[in-house]
PDB file of C-alpha atoms in Angstrom:
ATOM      1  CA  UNK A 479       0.000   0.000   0.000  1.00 78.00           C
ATOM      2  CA  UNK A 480       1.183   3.414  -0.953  1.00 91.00           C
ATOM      3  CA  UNK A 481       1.678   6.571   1.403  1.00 94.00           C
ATOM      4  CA  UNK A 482      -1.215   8.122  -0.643  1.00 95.00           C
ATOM      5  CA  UNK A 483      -3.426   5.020   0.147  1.00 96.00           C
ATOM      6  CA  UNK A 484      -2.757   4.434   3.600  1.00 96.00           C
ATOM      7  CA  UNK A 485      -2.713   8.589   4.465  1.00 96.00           C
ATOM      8  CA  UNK A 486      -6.730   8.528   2.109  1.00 97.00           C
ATOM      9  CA  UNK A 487      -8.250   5.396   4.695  1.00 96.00           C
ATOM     10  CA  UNK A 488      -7.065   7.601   7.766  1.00 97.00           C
ATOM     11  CA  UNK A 489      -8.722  10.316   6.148  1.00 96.00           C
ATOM     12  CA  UNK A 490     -11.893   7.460   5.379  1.00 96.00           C
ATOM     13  CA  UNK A 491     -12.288   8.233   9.218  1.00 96.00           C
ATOM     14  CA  UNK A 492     -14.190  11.824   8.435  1.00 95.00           C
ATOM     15  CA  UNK A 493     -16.992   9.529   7.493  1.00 93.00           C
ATOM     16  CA  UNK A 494     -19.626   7.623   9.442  1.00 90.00           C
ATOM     17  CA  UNK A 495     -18.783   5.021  11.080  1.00 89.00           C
ATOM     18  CA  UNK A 496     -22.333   2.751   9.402  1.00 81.00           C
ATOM     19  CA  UNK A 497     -21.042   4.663   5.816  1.00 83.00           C
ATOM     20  CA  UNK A 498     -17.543   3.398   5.997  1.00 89.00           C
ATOM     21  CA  UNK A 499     -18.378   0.209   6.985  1.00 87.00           C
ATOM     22  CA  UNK A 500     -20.680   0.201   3.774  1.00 81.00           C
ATOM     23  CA  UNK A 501     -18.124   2.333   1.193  1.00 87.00           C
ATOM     24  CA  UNK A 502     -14.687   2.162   2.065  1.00 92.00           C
ATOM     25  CA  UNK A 503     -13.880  -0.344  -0.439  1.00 93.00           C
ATOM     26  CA  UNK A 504     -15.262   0.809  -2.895  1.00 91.00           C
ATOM     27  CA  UNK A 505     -13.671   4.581  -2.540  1.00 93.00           C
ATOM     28  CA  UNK A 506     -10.604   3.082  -1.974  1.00 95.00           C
ATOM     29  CA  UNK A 507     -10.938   1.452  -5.040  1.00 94.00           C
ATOM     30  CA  UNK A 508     -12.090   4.411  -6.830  1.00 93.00           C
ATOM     31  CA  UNK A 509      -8.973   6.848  -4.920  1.00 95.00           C
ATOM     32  CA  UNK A 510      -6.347   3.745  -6.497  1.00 95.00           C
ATOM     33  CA  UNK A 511      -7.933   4.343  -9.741  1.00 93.00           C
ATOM     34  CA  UNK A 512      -7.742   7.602 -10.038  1.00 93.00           C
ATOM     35  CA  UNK A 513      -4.150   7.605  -8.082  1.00 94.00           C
ATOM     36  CA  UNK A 514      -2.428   5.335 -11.442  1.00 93.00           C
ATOM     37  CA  UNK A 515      -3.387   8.507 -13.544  1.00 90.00           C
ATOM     38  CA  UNK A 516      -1.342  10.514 -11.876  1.00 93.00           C
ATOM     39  CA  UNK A 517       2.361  11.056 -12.745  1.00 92.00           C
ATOM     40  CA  UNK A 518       4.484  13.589 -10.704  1.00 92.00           C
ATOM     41  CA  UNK A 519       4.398  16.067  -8.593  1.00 94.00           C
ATOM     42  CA  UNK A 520       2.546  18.875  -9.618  1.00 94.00           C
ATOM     43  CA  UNK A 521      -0.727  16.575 -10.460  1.00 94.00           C
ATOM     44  CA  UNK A 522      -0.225  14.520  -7.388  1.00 95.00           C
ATOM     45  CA  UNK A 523      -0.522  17.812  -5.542  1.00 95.00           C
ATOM     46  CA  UNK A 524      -3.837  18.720  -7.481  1.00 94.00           C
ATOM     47  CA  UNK A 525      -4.693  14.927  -6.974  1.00 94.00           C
ATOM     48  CA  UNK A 526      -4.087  15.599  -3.292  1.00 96.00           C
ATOM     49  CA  UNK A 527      -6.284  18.779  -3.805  1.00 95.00           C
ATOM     50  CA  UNK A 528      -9.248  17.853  -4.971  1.00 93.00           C
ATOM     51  CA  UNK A 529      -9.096  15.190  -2.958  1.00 94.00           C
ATOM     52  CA  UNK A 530      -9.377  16.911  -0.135  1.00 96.00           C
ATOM     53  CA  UNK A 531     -11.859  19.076  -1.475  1.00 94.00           C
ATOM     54  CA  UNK A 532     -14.274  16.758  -1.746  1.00 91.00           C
ATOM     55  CA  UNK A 533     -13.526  14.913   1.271  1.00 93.00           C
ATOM     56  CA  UNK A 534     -14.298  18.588   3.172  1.00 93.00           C
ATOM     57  CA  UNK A 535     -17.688  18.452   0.908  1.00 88.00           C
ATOM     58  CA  UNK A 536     -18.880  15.211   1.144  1.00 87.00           C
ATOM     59  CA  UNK A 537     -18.349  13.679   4.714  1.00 90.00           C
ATOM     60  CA  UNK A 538     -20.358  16.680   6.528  1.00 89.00           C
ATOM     61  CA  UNK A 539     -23.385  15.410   4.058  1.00 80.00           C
ATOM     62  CA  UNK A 540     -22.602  11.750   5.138  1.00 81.00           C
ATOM     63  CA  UNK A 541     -23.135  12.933   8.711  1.00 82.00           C
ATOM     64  CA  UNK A 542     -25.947  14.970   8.006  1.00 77.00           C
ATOM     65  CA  UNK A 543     -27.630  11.949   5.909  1.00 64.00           C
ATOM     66  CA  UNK A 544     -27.776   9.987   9.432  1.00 58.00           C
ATOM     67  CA  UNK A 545     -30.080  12.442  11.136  1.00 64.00           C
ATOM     68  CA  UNK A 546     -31.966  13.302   7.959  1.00 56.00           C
ATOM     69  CA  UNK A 547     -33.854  10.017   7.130  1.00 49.00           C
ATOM     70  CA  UNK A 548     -35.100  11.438   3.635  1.00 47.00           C
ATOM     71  CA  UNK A 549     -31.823  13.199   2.695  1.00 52.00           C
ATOM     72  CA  UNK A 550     -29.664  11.788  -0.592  1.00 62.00           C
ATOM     73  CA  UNK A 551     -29.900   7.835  -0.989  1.00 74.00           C
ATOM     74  CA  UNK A 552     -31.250   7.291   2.559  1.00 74.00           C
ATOM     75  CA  UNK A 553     -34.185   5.231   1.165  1.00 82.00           C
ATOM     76  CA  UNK A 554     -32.393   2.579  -1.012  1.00 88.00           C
ATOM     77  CA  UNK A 555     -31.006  -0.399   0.276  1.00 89.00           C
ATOM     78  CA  UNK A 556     -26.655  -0.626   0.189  1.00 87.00           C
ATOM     79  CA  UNK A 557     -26.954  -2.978  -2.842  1.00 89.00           C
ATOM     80  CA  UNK A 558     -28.684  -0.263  -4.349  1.00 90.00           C
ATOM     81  CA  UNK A 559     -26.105   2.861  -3.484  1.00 88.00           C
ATOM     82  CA  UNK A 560     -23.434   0.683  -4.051  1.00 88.00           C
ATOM     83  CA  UNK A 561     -24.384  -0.023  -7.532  1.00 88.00           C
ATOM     84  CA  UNK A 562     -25.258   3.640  -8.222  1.00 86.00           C
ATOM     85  CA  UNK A 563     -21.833   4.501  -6.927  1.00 85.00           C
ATOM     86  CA  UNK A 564     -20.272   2.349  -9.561  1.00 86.00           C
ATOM     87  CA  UNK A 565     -22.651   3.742 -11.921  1.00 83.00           C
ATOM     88  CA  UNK A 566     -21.198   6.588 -11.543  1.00 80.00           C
ATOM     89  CA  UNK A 567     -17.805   6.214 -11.370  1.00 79.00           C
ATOM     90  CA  UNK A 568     -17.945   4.237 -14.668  1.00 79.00           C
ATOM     91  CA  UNK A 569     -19.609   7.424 -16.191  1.00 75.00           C
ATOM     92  CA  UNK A 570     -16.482   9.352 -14.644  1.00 74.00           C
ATOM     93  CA  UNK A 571     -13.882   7.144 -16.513  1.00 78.00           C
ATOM     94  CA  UNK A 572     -16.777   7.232 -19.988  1.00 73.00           C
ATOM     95  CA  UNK A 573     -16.203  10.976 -19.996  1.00 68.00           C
ATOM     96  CA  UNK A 574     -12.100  11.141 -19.416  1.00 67.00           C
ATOM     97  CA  UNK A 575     -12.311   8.994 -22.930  1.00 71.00           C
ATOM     98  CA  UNK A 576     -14.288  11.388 -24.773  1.00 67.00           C
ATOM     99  CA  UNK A 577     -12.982  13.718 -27.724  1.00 65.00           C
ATOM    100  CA  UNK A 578     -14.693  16.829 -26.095  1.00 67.00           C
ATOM    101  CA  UNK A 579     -13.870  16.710 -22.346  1.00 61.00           C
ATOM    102  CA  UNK A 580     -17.019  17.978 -20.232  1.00 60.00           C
ATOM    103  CA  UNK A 581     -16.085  20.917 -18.420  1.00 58.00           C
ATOM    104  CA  UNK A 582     -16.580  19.950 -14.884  1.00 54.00           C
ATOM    105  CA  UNK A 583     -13.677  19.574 -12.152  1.00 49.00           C
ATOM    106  CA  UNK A 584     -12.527  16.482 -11.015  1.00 53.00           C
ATOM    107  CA  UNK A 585     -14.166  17.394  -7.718  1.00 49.00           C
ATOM    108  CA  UNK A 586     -17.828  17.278  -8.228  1.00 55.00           C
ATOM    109  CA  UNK A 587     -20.649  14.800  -8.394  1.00 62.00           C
ATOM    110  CA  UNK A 588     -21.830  13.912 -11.858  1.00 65.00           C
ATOM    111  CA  UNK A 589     -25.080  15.707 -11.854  1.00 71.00           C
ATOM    112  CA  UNK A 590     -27.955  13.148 -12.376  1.00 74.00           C
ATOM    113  CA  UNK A 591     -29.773  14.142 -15.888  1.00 78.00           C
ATOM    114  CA  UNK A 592     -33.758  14.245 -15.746  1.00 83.00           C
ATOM    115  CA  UNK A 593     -34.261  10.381 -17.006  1.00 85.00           C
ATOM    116  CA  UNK A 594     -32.070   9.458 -14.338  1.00 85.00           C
ATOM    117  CA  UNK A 595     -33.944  11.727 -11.510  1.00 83.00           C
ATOM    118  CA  UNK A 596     -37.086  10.034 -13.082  1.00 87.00           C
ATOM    119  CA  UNK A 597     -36.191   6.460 -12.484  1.00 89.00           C
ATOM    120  CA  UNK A 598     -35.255   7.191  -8.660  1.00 88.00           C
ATOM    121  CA  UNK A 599     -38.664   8.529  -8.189  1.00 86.00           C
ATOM    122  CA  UNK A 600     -40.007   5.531 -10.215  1.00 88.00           C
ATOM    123  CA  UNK A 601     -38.024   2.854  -8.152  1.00 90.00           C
ATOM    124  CA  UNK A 602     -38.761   4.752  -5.120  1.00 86.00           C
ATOM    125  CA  UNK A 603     -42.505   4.756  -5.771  1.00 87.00           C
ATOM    126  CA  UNK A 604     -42.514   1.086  -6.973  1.00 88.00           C
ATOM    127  CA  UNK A 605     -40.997  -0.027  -3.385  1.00 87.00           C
ATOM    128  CA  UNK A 606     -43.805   1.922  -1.484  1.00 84.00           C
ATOM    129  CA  UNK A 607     -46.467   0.191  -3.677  1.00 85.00           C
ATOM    130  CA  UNK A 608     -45.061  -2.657  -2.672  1.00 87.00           C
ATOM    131  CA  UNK A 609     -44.832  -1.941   0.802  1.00 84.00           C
ATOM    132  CA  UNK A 610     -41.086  -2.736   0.926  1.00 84.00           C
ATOM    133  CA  UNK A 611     -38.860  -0.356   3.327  1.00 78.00           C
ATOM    134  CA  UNK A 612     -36.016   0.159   1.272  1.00 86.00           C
ATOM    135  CA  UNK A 613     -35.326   0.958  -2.895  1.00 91.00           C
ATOM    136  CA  UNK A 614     -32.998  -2.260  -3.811  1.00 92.00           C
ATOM    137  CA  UNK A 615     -31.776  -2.951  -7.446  1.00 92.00           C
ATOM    138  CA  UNK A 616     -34.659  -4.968  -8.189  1.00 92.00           C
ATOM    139  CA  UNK A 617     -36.445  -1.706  -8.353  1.00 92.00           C
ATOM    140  CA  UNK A 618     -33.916   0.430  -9.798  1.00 91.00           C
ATOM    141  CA  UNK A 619     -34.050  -1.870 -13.038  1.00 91.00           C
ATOM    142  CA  UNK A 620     -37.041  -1.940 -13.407  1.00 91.00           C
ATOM    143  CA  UNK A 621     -37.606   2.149 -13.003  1.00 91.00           C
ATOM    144  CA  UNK A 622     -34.707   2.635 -15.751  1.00 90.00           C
ATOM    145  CA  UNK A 623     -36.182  -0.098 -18.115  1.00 89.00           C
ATOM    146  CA  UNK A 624     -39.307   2.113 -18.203  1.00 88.00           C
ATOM    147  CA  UNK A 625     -37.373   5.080 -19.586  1.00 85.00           C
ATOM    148  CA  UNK A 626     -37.303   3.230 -22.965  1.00 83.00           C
ATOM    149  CA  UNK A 627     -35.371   6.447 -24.985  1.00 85.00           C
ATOM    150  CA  UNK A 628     -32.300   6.032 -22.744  1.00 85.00           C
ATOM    151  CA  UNK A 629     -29.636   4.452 -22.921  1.00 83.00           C
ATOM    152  CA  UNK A 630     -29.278   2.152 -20.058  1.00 83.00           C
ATOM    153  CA  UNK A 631     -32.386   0.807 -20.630  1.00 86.00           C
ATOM    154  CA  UNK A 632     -31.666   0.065 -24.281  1.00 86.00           C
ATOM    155  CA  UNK A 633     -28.443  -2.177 -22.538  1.00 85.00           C
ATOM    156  CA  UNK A 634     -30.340  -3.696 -20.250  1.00 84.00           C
ATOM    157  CA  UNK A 635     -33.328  -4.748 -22.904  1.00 84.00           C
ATOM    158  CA  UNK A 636     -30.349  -5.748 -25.013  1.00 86.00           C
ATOM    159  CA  UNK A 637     -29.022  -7.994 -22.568  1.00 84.00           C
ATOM    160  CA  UNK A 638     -32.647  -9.382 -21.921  1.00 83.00           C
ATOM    161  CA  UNK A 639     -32.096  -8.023 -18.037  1.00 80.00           C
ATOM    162  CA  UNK A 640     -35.596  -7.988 -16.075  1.00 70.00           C
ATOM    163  CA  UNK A 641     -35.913  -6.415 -13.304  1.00 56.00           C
ATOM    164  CA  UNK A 642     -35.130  -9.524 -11.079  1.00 55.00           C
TER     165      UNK A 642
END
């Protein structure tokens, strides 16, 4: 383990306890990935930056999400935020590939588009229907197969993928 990676899980502690049980692997993943881009010192230093940027952003929300039932993700199960999380980190590496960058820092949250906003409110509708207590996967493909122009749900009819 690198000085980078072993300095970013002492720096994990900012979070939650229940959310770093649930994500650490995962952004530890995600921090490695983004750590082989990086070659010498002046971009680790931005690397280090942002970073720490959104570290100072994101684990006051983390906190706040505990006391805030309805705030963020709170309603969908950890399959569910974990697979939204790779979601969109796979959209993160998507955009690095393309032609015309986006012009967004390295920093923020990919903001979710309207289809995307639609399908949480789907999924999170379709699990109160069903009297269920949390949004799982289940019902997060089935809320983005019914937004037939995108996308993702012409992969997932391609793949024949149901919402399980």
């Amino acid at each position: 383990m690198t000085r980078s990676e072993r300095l970013y899980r002492v720096l994990l502690q900012a979070y939650p306890g229940s959310y770093r049980r649930e994500y650490e692997e995962p952004m530890m993943q995600h921090f490695r990935d983004q750590l082989r881009g990086v070659s010498g010192a002046s971009q680790l230093m931005l690397f280090w930056i942002r970073t720490m940027l959104d570290l100072a952003r994101t684990a006051p929300i983390r906190h706040l999400e505990n006391r805030l039932p309805w705030h963020g993700f709170a309603r969908f199960t950890s399959g569910a935020r974990t697979a939204i999380f790779f979601a969109r980190h796979a959209v993160r590496r998507i955009e690095a590939m393309e032609v015309q960058p986006r012009r967004r820092p390295d920093n923020r949250e990919i903001p979710l588009s309207q289809e995307c906003k639609r399908a949480f409110h789907s999924a999170i509708k379709e699990a109160r229907a069903l009297g269920e207590t949390g949004v799982t996967t289940r019902h997060l493909v089935r809320a983005i197969r019914q937004q037939e122009a995108t996308l993702a749900s012409r992969v997932l009819r391609d793949h024949s993928v149901e919402g399980l």
